Amino acid sequence: MRIGITCYSTFGGSGVIATEIGIALAKRGHQVHFICSDVPRRLVDFGENIFFHEVEVREYPLFEFQPYALSLASKMVEVSTYEKLDLLHVHYAIPHATSAYLAKQILGPLAPKIITTLHGTDITLVGQDRSYLPITRFSIAESDAVTAPSTFLKRATYDKLNVPSSKPINVIPNFIDTEIFTPNVQKLSLGFIPNLRGCPKVTGTKILIHVSNFRPVKRIADLIRAFAIIQSEVKSHLILIGDGPERSMAENLVRELKIEDYVCFLGKQDSFVPWLQQSDLFLLPSELESFGLAALEAMSCGVPVVATNTQGIPEVVIDGECGYLSEVGDYKTLADNSIKILKSNELQEQFAKNARKRAVDNFSVDKIIEQYVALYKKTLGIEG
Ligand code: GMT
């Protein structure tokens, strides 16, 4: 098949999933054309069958805001025509599903089929804003096929966006390359952290980790407050990977709570698997999370997770099996759950094993990519 993929190119989970789908399809012999404003961060290696088409958004003195959605639609028309695309698979409904709809109208009978994958705040936050709602609902309903990574998000799309129930939404979970995100059998010494990042020596301490884009929905303040409690009970360090609007607030809170000797902000990291592999616990105190890909990445590396019992998270992290879940905002319980795990090697090891097994059994790239291929074929009317 000849497949166009559109996503945001930054560090977000939707861009990660879109890129990994493209890479996996290309490996299986399909031709993949990324149509994005920039090369997706995860697309480090252009293997065979992978092509990139940049969406250029022109500046013009009259434009108060640059019309990205229109430039994208035009590029979709161009690439679909010259590369003879069978499908356009767009990730994150706003505005990608709308650009794809426009492209389809322009192309008429020769248009590729449109698959829209919903990711989270395109439904649960931004998509519900009146300024986007009608066009988001319409563009989803007009897609030839729609997918969501969790049953939670599927239901929210019907309930909150009022997408007609006659429109099927296929739940295809997010996935992970369990051979890249793998437990490191031999734990390395973390003595190199202090020299590099100004943290004190960490040997003999537990390592806690969080990876996100530091948006308000991630509730970083809860994470820091929980860690202050954990740190007072268990010798531990917290590593934070990623960057975003809440980082300064978080750094400030760390100083206020006088735990700066135990917290390391590493910023954006292209390759953070080794950090996960060294970690004893992953923390995810989010308010909204349609799936929680970051938690799955940790689980695949054999790291137990303490997280919030919200939206799609319980479909990924099983409470009492791969870690513990607590209510949003209840950072004290988050801390207590963490301490319980960190104080018992037996519990930590059992959760680590369960987490890895759950990732391999349910969310491995090979298993999930077949579900996308089957949906593509069904949408194109191809048998088998
Ligand atoms: O929806 C978003 O906030 C953006 C999106 C992203 O690009 O980071 O995150 C969502 O999609 C991820 C991949 O499907 C999920 O793992 C995240 O849980 C989800 N984030 C939210 O729902 C807040």
mmCIF file of C-alpha atoms and ligand atoms in Angstrom, residues 8 10-18 91-92 117-126 148-149 152-153 173-174 213 215 217-218 284 286-295 311-313, ligand 1:
data_model
loop_
_atom_site.group_PDB
_atom_site.id
_atom_site.type_symbol
_atom_site.label_atom_id
_atom_site.label_comp_id
_atom_site.label_asym_id
_atom_site.label_seq_id
_atom_site.Cartn_x
_atom_site.Cartn_y
_atom_site.Cartn_z
ATOM 1 C CA TYR A 8 2.732 16.779 14.750
ATOM 2 C CA THR A 10 7.294 17.387 18.129
ATOM 3 C CA PHE A 11 7.858 15.200 21.171
ATOM 4 C CA GLY A 12 4.172 14.337 21.860
ATOM 5 C CA GLY A 13 2.869 10.780 21.990
ATOM 6 C CA SER A 14 0.708 11.180 18.885
ATOM 7 C CA GLY A 15 3.776 12.035 16.790
ATOM 8 C CA VAL A 16 5.669 9.115 18.318
ATOM 9 C CA ILE A 17 2.907 6.622 17.492
ATOM 10 C CA ALA A 18 2.423 8.025 13.967
ATOM 11 C CA HIS A 91 -2.954 11.624 13.711
ATOM 12 C CA TYR A 92 -4.678 14.092 16.073
ATOM 13 C CA THR A 117 -6.514 8.401 14.700
ATOM 14 C CA LEU A 118 -7.746 10.331 17.711
ATOM 15 C CA HIS A 119 -5.182 10.775 20.441
ATOM 16 C CA GLY A 120 -6.511 12.564 23.487
ATOM 17 C CA THR A 121 -6.884 16.286 23.976
ATOM 18 C CA ASP A 122 -8.152 16.582 20.403
ATOM 19 C CA ILE A 123 -11.297 15.079 21.990
ATOM 20 C CA THR A 124 -11.073 15.697 25.721
ATOM 21 C CA LEU A 125 -9.827 19.296 25.791
ATOM 22 C CA VAL A 126 -9.237 21.332 22.608
ATOM 23 C CA ALA A 148 -8.724 5.590 19.170
ATOM 24 C CA PRO A 149 -6.061 4.116 21.476
ATOM 25 C CA PHE A 152 -12.178 5.499 27.188
ATOM 26 C CA LEU A 153 -11.384 7.780 24.226
ATOM 27 C CA PRO A 173 -4.119 0.485 21.463
ATOM 28 C CA ASN A 174 -0.824 2.325 21.321
ATOM 29 C CA ASN A 213 5.925 17.437 27.859
ATOM 30 C CA ARG A 215 1.878 20.616 30.201
ATOM 31 C CA VAL A 217 -2.533 18.209 32.394
ATOM 32 C CA LYS A 218 0.563 16.321 33.622
ATOM 33 C CA LEU A 284 2.558 9.637 36.096
ATOM 34 C CA SER A 286 -1.732 13.189 35.030
ATOM 35 C CA GLU A 287 -5.186 14.691 35.133
ATOM 36 C CA LEU A 288 -5.940 13.692 31.522
ATOM 37 C CA GLU A 289 -4.380 10.756 29.708
ATOM 38 C CA SER A 290 -6.238 8.952 26.942
ATOM 39 C CA PHE A 291 -3.690 6.140 27.075
ATOM 40 C CA GLY A 292 -0.375 7.043 28.725
ATOM 41 C CA LEU A 293 2.261 5.950 26.247
ATOM 42 C CA ALA A 294 5.013 7.102 28.610
ATOM 43 C CA ALA A 295 3.788 4.581 31.212
ATOM 44 C CA GLN A 311 -9.302 8.148 31.555
ATOM 45 C CA GLY A 312 -7.325 5.494 29.622
ATOM 46 C CA ILE A 313 -4.586 4.837 32.196
HETATM 47 O O1 GMT B 1 -3.695 14.612 23.150
HETATM 48 C C1 GMT B 1 -2.666 15.153 23.546
HETATM 49 O O2 GMT B 1 -2.538 15.819 24.565
HETATM 50 C C2 GMT B 1 -1.486 15.040 22.718
HETATM 51 C C3 GMT B 1 -1.038 13.688 22.591
HETATM 52 C C4 GMT B 1 0.377 13.906 22.254
HETATM 53 O O3 GMT B 1 0.646 14.154 21.093
HETATM 54 O O4 GMT B 1 1.161 13.885 23.206
HETATM 55 O O5 GMT B 1 -1.140 12.853 23.764
HETATM 56 C C5 GMT B 1 -2.173 11.916 23.740
HETATM 57 O O6 GMT B 1 -1.804 10.906 22.858
HETATM 58 C C6 GMT B 1 -0.852 9.953 23.323
HETATM 59 C C7 GMT B 1 -0.615 8.954 22.182
HETATM 60 O O7 GMT B 1 -1.804 8.365 21.765
HETATM 61 C C8 GMT B 1 -1.387 9.274 24.575
HETATM 62 O O8 GMT B 1 -0.458 8.316 25.054
HETATM 63 C C9 GMT B 1 -1.598 10.350 25.655
HETATM 64 O O9 GMT B 1 -2.187 9.728 26.776
HETATM 65 C C10 GMT B 1 -2.521 11.426 25.138
HETATM 66 N N1 GMT B 1 -2.533 12.546 26.082
HETATM 67 C C11 GMT B 1 -3.644 12.946 26.694
HETATM 68 O O10 GMT B 1 -4.715 12.402 26.553
HETATM 69 C C12 GMT B 1 -3.498 14.108 27.602
#
